[in-house]
Amino acid sequence: MTRIFIPSSLGGHMHTRRQFLAASTAAITAFSTTSAYAAGPLSVVATTGMIADAVRRIGGDAVTVKALMGPGVDPHAYRQTRSDIAAMARADLVLWHGLYLEAQMEDFFGDLGRKRMVVPVAEGLPKDQLLGHDDYENRFDPHVWMDPSMWIGVVQAVGEALGEARPDLAGTFSANANGYMEELEMLAAYGTETLALVPAEKRVLLSAHDAFGYFGRAYGFEVIGIQGISTESEAGLNRISALVDMLVTRKLPAAFVETSVSDRNIRALIEGAAAQGHTVKIGGELYSDAMGPDGSYEGTYIGMIDHNVTTIAGALEATVDPGGMSGKLGLES
């Protein structure tokens, strides 16, 4: 898995791949002696809860991790605070997603990369496996965590970054990462088996913003987001009206709200469909850009995806166990 470190000299300018890789190699060499054998646990800051969860699973007691974006936080609109900046400046390792998810922080990461080990863990995913971005040419949809098979590649990158930061524990981190990736393979299989129970004509996922593209590709669903890939894009009245007509014509039973996005547009759709004599229910609340509450099963990556899969299948007329893959949904971890 390619490691990418971004020094500030690259921020905001176009460079050749050779220049980029040369600068990255220099940065890796500089970082290798800074915190590899730091006393005590490795201090890690991760931008998203999903990345932080992978750090916990792989690093165990050998790491401490702080997630900047907690439950219910929209990463598209997130702005770092002074305390966040201080935490990243003190950390041994900073992990961010990349793929333009934290676009508003990229310049900061470029500057920080001169002093700290800074890794965008999704940037090394094969580009031929990524979906295009609706709003930006030559950019990609960053929501790769919606497909556990794609997320495996990010978990591998997290394990490699931890191993580079602490070479003395690289073997332990690698073994832990491999065990976690096996669990993710089981999660992907659960998704395939469960969502196949949804009648073919009902396999339409309508949600607040277009975060479920990788989910749709993995499980054979048509995915419709009222807003675009970023929650900062706006849905106009024409868009709402067209979606209401689609709901009524196709007699779709459910639309879904998201924990990190306002439900205003979804409720407008439901009211519009009702005015035309068609009842659309809220199929449930999905975790799109953030995981569930801290301390809950849904507050883990596996619990988040288990919840989404089980909720979607159940709302779209499949018979499912409400406890999910292993009966843990709704339980504290």
PDB file of N, CA and C in Angstrom, residues 125-191:
ATOM      1  N   LEU A 125      -5.572   3.771  -2.286  1.00  0.00           N
ATOM      2  CA  LEU A 125      -6.488   2.814  -2.906  1.00  0.00           C
ATOM      3  C   LEU A 125      -6.356   2.891  -4.427  1.00  0.00           C
ATOM      4  N   PRO A 126      -6.467   1.757  -5.118  1.00  0.00           N
ATOM      5  CA  PRO A 126      -6.354   1.777  -6.582  1.00  0.00           C
ATOM      6  C   PRO A 126      -7.394   2.699  -7.204  1.00  0.00           C
ATOM      7  N   LYS A 127      -6.932   3.591  -8.050  1.00  0.00           N
ATOM      8  CA  LYS A 127      -7.842   4.592  -8.619  1.00  0.00           C
ATOM      9  C   LYS A 127      -8.914   3.957  -9.494  1.00  0.00           C
ATOM     10  N   ASP A 128      -8.623   2.794 -10.085  1.00  0.00           N
ATOM     11  CA  ASP A 128      -9.637   2.157 -10.932  1.00  0.00           C
ATOM     12  C   ASP A 128     -10.767   1.536 -10.117  1.00  0.00           C
ATOM     13  N   GLN A 129     -10.626   1.525  -8.784  1.00  0.00           N
ATOM     14  CA  GLN A 129     -11.694   1.034  -7.919  1.00  0.00           C
ATOM     15  C   GLN A 129     -12.528   2.162  -7.321  1.00  0.00           C
ATOM     16  N   LEU A 130     -12.133   3.415  -7.584  1.00  0.00           N
ATOM     17  CA  LEU A 130     -12.816   4.559  -6.990  1.00  0.00           C
ATOM     18  C   LEU A 130     -13.886   5.101  -7.926  1.00  0.00           C
ATOM     19  N   LEU A 131     -14.922   5.658  -7.335  1.00  0.00           N
ATOM     20  CA  LEU A 131     -15.993   6.294  -8.099  1.00  0.00           C
ATOM     21  C   LEU A 131     -15.674   7.765  -8.297  1.00  0.00           C
ATOM     22  N   GLY A 132     -16.074   8.320  -9.427  1.00  0.00           N
ATOM     23  CA  GLY A 132     -15.825   9.714  -9.714  1.00  0.00           C
ATOM     24  C   GLY A 132     -16.625  10.626  -8.798  1.00  0.00           C
ATOM     25  N   HIS A 133     -16.178  11.861  -8.672  1.00  0.00           N
ATOM     26  CA  HIS A 133     -16.837  12.877  -7.856  1.00  0.00           C
ATOM     27  C   HIS A 133     -17.742  13.706  -8.753  1.00  0.00           C
ATOM     28  N   ASP A 134     -18.979  13.908  -8.314  1.00  0.00           N
ATOM     29  CA  ASP A 134     -19.957  14.635  -9.128  1.00  0.00           C
ATOM     30  C   ASP A 134     -19.560  16.084  -9.374  1.00  0.00           C
ATOM     31  N   ASP A 135     -18.910  16.695  -8.401  1.00  0.00           N
ATOM     32  CA  ASP A 135     -18.708  18.138  -8.435  1.00  0.00           C
ATOM     33  C   ASP A 135     -17.302  18.582  -8.843  1.00  0.00           C
ATOM     34  N   TYR A 136     -16.337  17.662  -8.839  1.00  0.00           N
ATOM     35  CA  TYR A 136     -14.961  18.051  -9.108  1.00  0.00           C
ATOM     36  C   TYR A 136     -14.322  17.082 -10.098  1.00  0.00           C
ATOM     37  N   GLU A 137     -13.803  17.639 -11.191  1.00  0.00           N
ATOM     38  CA  GLU A 137     -13.133  16.812 -12.186  1.00  0.00           C
ATOM     39  C   GLU A 137     -11.831  16.265 -11.612  1.00  0.00           C
ATOM     40  N   ASN A 138     -11.532  15.023 -11.933  1.00  0.00           N
ATOM     41  CA  ASN A 138     -10.316  14.344 -11.468  1.00  0.00           C
ATOM     42  C   ASN A 138     -10.276  14.177  -9.953  1.00  0.00           C
ATOM     43  N   ARG A 139     -11.442  14.206  -9.328  1.00  0.00           N
ATOM     44  CA  ARG A 139     -11.563  13.878  -7.912  1.00  0.00           C
ATOM     45  C   ARG A 139     -12.441  12.637  -7.786  1.00  0.00           C
ATOM     46  N   PHE A 140     -12.422  12.035  -6.583  1.00  0.00           N
ATOM     47  CA  PHE A 140     -13.146  10.785  -6.381  1.00  0.00           C
ATOM     48  C   PHE A 140     -14.104  10.903  -5.203  1.00  0.00           C
ATOM     49  N   ASP A 141     -15.139  10.087  -5.235  1.00  0.00           N
ATOM     50  CA  ASP A 141     -16.065   9.970  -4.113  1.00  0.00           C
ATOM     51  C   ASP A 141     -15.279   9.415  -2.922  1.00  0.00           C
ATOM     52  N   PRO A 142     -15.236  10.143  -1.801  1.00  0.00           N
ATOM     53  CA  PRO A 142     -14.403   9.680  -0.681  1.00  0.00           C
ATOM     54  C   PRO A 142     -15.052   8.643   0.219  1.00  0.00           C
ATOM     55  N   HIS A 143     -16.343   8.331   0.032  1.00  0.00           N
ATOM     56  CA  HIS A 143     -17.088   7.520   1.010  1.00  0.00           C
ATOM     57  C   HIS A 143     -16.800   6.023   0.883  1.00  0.00           C
ATOM     58  N   VAL A 144     -15.529   5.657   0.815  1.00  0.00           N
ATOM     59  CA  VAL A 144     -15.162   4.263   0.571  1.00  0.00           C
ATOM     60  C   VAL A 144     -15.506   3.350   1.735  1.00  0.00           C
ATOM     61  N   TRP A 145     -15.695   3.922   2.931  1.00  0.00           N
ATOM     62  CA  TRP A 145     -16.041   3.082   4.099  1.00  0.00           C
ATOM     63  C   TRP A 145     -17.407   2.430   3.960  1.00  0.00           C
ATOM     64  N   MET A 146     -18.217   2.876   3.006  1.00  0.00           N
ATOM     65  CA  MET A 146     -19.533   2.277   2.826  1.00  0.00           C
ATOM     66  C   MET A 146     -19.477   0.877   2.216  1.00  0.00           C
ATOM     67  N   ASP A 147     -18.332   0.481   1.734  1.00  0.00           N
ATOM     68  CA  ASP A 147     -18.120  -0.879   1.221  1.00  0.00           C
ATOM     69  C   ASP A 147     -17.013  -1.513   2.057  1.00  0.00           C
ATOM     70  N   PRO A 148     -17.329  -2.479   2.930  1.00  0.00           N
ATOM     71  CA  PRO A 148     -16.291  -3.084   3.763  1.00  0.00           C
ATOM     72  C   PRO A 148     -15.123  -3.661   2.972  1.00  0.00           C
ATOM     73  N   SER A 149     -15.384  -4.136   1.757  1.00  0.00           N
ATOM     74  CA  SER A 149     -14.293  -4.671   0.942  1.00  0.00           C
ATOM     75  C   SER A 149     -13.308  -3.578   0.549  1.00  0.00           C
ATOM     76  N   MET A 150     -13.817  -2.355   0.325  1.00  0.00           N
ATOM     77  CA  MET A 150     -12.936  -1.221   0.051  1.00  0.00           C
ATOM     78  C   MET A 150     -12.223  -0.775   1.328  1.00  0.00           C
ATOM     79  N   TRP A 151     -12.925  -0.803   2.434  1.00  0.00           N
ATOM     80  CA  TRP A 151     -12.358  -0.343   3.694  1.00  0.00           C
ATOM     81  C   TRP A 151     -11.191  -1.217   4.139  1.00  0.00           C
ATOM     82  N   ILE A 152     -11.169  -2.452   3.707  1.00  0.00           N
ATOM     83  CA  ILE A 152     -10.048  -3.334   4.035  1.00  0.00           C
ATOM     84  C   ILE A 152      -8.730  -2.708   3.593  1.00  0.00           C
ATOM     85  N   GLY A 153      -8.719  -2.081   2.421  1.00  0.00           N
ATOM     86  CA  GLY A 153      -7.496  -1.440   1.938  1.00  0.00           C
ATOM     87  C   GLY A 153      -7.064  -0.294   2.825  1.00  0.00           C
ATOM     88  N   VAL A 154      -8.023   0.451   3.381  1.00  0.00           N
ATOM     89  CA  VAL A 154      -7.694   1.542   4.288  1.00  0.00           C
ATOM     90  C   VAL A 154      -7.148   0.986   5.603  1.00  0.00           C
ATOM     91  N   VAL A 155      -7.759  -0.075   6.099  1.00  0.00           N
ATOM     92  CA  VAL A 155      -7.272  -0.706   7.330  1.00  0.00           C
ATOM     93  C   VAL A 155      -5.836  -1.196   7.148  1.00  0.00           C
ATOM     94  N   GLN A 156      -5.540  -1.751   6.002  1.00  0.00           N
ATOM     95  CA  GLN A 156      -4.168  -2.174   5.730  1.00  0.00           C
ATOM     96  C   GLN A 156      -3.217  -0.983   5.792  1.00  0.00           C
ATOM     97  N   ALA A 157      -3.646   0.149   5.223  1.00  0.00           N
ATOM     98  CA  ALA A 157      -2.815   1.354   5.240  1.00  0.00           C
ATOM     99  C   ALA A 157      -2.611   1.866   6.666  1.00  0.00           C
ATOM    100  N   VAL A 158      -3.649   1.790   7.498  1.00  0.00           N
ATOM    101  CA  VAL A 158      -3.516   2.197   8.893  1.00  0.00           C
ATOM    102  C   VAL A 158      -2.492   1.318   9.602  1.00  0.00           C
ATOM    103  N   GLY A 159      -2.582   0.003   9.391  1.00  0.00           N
ATOM    104  CA  GLY A 159      -1.627  -0.908  10.019  1.00  0.00           C
ATOM    105  C   GLY A 159      -0.202  -0.620   9.596  1.00  0.00           C
ATOM    106  N   GLU A 160       0.002  -0.323   8.326  1.00  0.00           N
ATOM    107  CA  GLU A 160       1.342  -0.028   7.834  1.00  0.00           C
ATOM    108  C   GLU A 160       1.870   1.275   8.415  1.00  0.00           C
ATOM    109  N   ALA A 161       0.995   2.276   8.538  1.00  0.00           N
ATOM    110  CA  ALA A 161       1.429   3.546   9.116  1.00  0.00           C
ATOM    111  C   ALA A 161       1.829   3.378  10.585  1.00  0.00           C
ATOM    112  N   LEU A 162       1.047   2.603  11.333  1.00  0.00           N
ATOM    113  CA  LEU A 162       1.408   2.353  12.728  1.00  0.00           C
ATOM    114  C   LEU A 162       2.748   1.622  12.814  1.00  0.00           C
ATOM    115  N   GLY A 163       2.952   0.661  11.919  1.00  0.00           N
ATOM    116  CA  GLY A 163       4.211  -0.067  11.913  1.00  0.00           C
ATOM    117  C   GLY A 163       5.402   0.804  11.562  1.00  0.00           C
ATOM    118  N   GLU A 164       5.211   1.768  10.678  1.00  0.00           N
ATOM    119  CA  GLU A 164       6.288   2.691  10.331  1.00  0.00           C
ATOM    120  C   GLU A 164       6.604   3.627  11.485  1.00  0.00           C
ATOM    121  N   ALA A 165       5.572   3.999  12.233  1.00  0.00           N
ATOM    122  CA  ALA A 165       5.782   4.881  13.374  1.00  0.00           C
ATOM    123  C   ALA A 165       6.433   4.157  14.549  1.00  0.00           C
ATOM    124  N   ARG A 166       6.132   2.852  14.684  1.00  0.00           N
ATOM    125  CA  ARG A 166       6.726   2.040  15.745  1.00  0.00           C
ATOM    126  C   ARG A 166       7.226   0.727  15.156  1.00  0.00           C
ATOM    127  N   PRO A 167       8.416   0.741  14.538  1.00  0.00           N
ATOM    128  CA  PRO A 167       8.931  -0.483  13.902  1.00  0.00           C
ATOM    129  C   PRO A 167       9.084  -1.648  14.865  1.00  0.00           C
ATOM    130  N   ASP A 168       9.313  -1.354  16.146  1.00  0.00           N
ATOM    131  CA  ASP A 168       9.468  -2.434  17.116  1.00  0.00           C
ATOM    132  C   ASP A 168       8.178  -3.212  17.328  1.00  0.00           C
ATOM    133  N   LEU A 169       7.029  -2.616  16.961  1.00  0.00           N
ATOM    134  CA  LEU A 169       5.740  -3.272  17.125  1.00  0.00           C
ATOM    135  C   LEU A 169       5.084  -3.602  15.794  1.00  0.00           C
ATOM    136  N   ALA A 170       5.842  -3.478  14.715  1.00  0.00           N
ATOM    137  CA  ALA A 170       5.256  -3.661  13.384  1.00  0.00           C
ATOM    138  C   ALA A 170       4.644  -5.044  13.213  1.00  0.00           C
ATOM    139  N   GLY A 171       5.288  -6.074  13.758  1.00  0.00           N
ATOM    140  CA  GLY A 171       4.757  -7.425  13.631  1.00  0.00           C
ATOM    141  C   GLY A 171       3.426  -7.584  14.345  1.00  0.00           C
ATOM    142  N   THR A 172       3.319  -7.010  15.537  1.00  0.00           N
ATOM    143  CA  THR A 172       2.062  -7.065  16.286  1.00  0.00           C
ATOM    144  C   THR A 172       0.956  -6.328  15.551  1.00  0.00           C
ATOM    145  N   PHE A 173       1.277  -5.140  15.056  1.00  0.00           N
ATOM    146  CA  PHE A 173       0.275  -4.360  14.324  1.00  0.00           C
ATOM    147  C   PHE A 173      -0.180  -5.095  13.064  1.00  0.00           C
ATOM    148  N   SER A 174       0.747  -5.729  12.374  1.00  0.00           N
ATOM    149  CA  SER A 174       0.393  -6.459  11.159  1.00  0.00           C
ATOM    150  C   SER A 174      -0.545  -7.621  11.471  1.00  0.00           C
ATOM    151  N   ALA A 175      -0.246  -8.364  12.535  1.00  0.00           N
ATOM    152  CA  ALA A 175      -1.092  -9.498  12.914  1.00  0.00           C
ATOM    153  C   ALA A 175      -2.491  -9.015  13.310  1.00  0.00           C
ATOM    154  N   ASN A 176      -2.542  -7.926  14.072  1.00  0.00           N
ATOM    155  CA  ASN A 176      -3.838  -7.389  14.478  1.00  0.00           C
ATOM    156  C   ASN A 176      -4.631  -6.896  13.270  1.00  0.00           C
ATOM    157  N   ALA A 177      -3.955  -6.253  12.348  1.00  0.00           N
ATOM    158  CA  ALA A 177      -4.636  -5.766  11.146  1.00  0.00           C
ATOM    159  C   ALA A 177      -5.195  -6.928  10.334  1.00  0.00           C
ATOM    160  N   ASN A 178      -4.427  -7.992  10.212  1.00  0.00           N
ATOM    161  CA  ASN A 178      -4.903  -9.159   9.461  1.00  0.00           C
ATOM    162  C   ASN A 178      -6.144  -9.766  10.110  1.00  0.00           C
ATOM    163  N   GLY A 179      -6.157  -9.843  11.435  1.00  0.00           N
ATOM    164  CA  GLY A 179      -7.325 -10.370  12.123  1.00  0.00           C
ATOM    165  C   GLY A 179      -8.551  -9.489  11.925  1.00  0.00           C
ATOM    166  N   TYR A 180      -8.335  -8.189  11.972  1.00  0.00           N
ATOM    167  CA  TYR A 180      -9.443  -7.257  11.777  1.00  0.00           C
ATOM    168  C   TYR A 180      -9.966  -7.341  10.343  1.00  0.00           C
ATOM    169  N   MET A 181      -9.073  -7.465   9.377  1.00  0.00           N
ATOM    170  CA  MET A 181      -9.504  -7.552   7.984  1.00  0.00           C
ATOM    171  C   MET A 181     -10.321  -8.820   7.731  1.00  0.00           C
ATOM    172  N   GLU A 182     -10.027  -9.882   8.445  1.00  0.00           N
ATOM    173  CA  GLU A 182     -10.853 -11.090   8.329  1.00  0.00           C
ATOM    174  C   GLU A 182     -12.282 -10.813   8.820  1.00  0.00           C
ATOM    175  N   GLU A 183     -12.414 -10.033   9.893  1.00  0.00           N
ATOM    176  CA  GLU A 183     -13.741  -9.665  10.374  1.00  0.00           C
ATOM    177  C   GLU A 183     -14.475  -8.806   9.346  1.00  0.00           C
ATOM    178  N   LEU A 184     -13.753  -7.941   8.668  1.00  0.00           N
ATOM    179  CA  LEU A 184     -14.375  -7.098   7.648  1.00  0.00           C
ATOM    180  C   LEU A 184     -14.844  -7.929   6.457  1.00  0.00           C
ATOM    181  N   GLU A 185     -14.122  -8.985   6.141  1.00  0.00           N
ATOM    182  CA  GLU A 185     -14.581  -9.885   5.084  1.00  0.00           C
ATOM    183  C   GLU A 185     -15.891 -10.550   5.478  1.00  0.00           C
ATOM    184  N   MET A 186     -16.027 -10.925   6.747  1.00  0.00           N
ATOM    185  CA  MET A 186     -17.280 -11.501   7.235  1.00  0.00           C
ATOM    186  C   MET A 186     -18.413 -10.476   7.174  1.00  0.00           C
ATOM    187  N   LEU A 187     -18.095  -9.219   7.505  1.00  0.00           N
ATOM    188  CA  LEU A 187     -19.086  -8.154   7.439  1.00  0.00           C
ATOM    189  C   LEU A 187     -19.566  -7.948   6.004  1.00  0.00           C
ATOM    190  N   ALA A 188     -18.626  -7.955   5.054  1.00  0.00           N
ATOM    191  CA  ALA A 188     -19.002  -7.800   3.650  1.00  0.00           C
ATOM    192  C   ALA A 188     -19.908  -8.942   3.202  1.00  0.00           C
ATOM    193  N   ALA A 189     -19.597 -10.145   3.647  1.00  0.00           N
ATOM    194  CA  ALA A 189     -20.420 -11.300   3.276  1.00  0.00           C
ATOM    195  C   ALA A 189     -21.816 -11.192   3.880  1.00  0.00           C
ATOM    196  N   TYR A 190     -21.906 -10.706   5.120  1.00  0.00           N
ATOM    197  CA  TYR A 190     -23.219 -10.496   5.748  1.00  0.00           C
ATOM    198  C   TYR A 190     -24.030  -9.497   4.933  1.00  0.00           C
ATOM    199  N   GLY A 191     -23.389  -8.425   4.488  1.00  0.00           N
ATOM    200  CA  GLY A 191     -24.082  -7.437   3.682  1.00  0.00           C
ATOM    201  C   GLY A 191     -24.624  -8.035   2.399  1.00  0.00           C
TER     202      GLY A 191
END
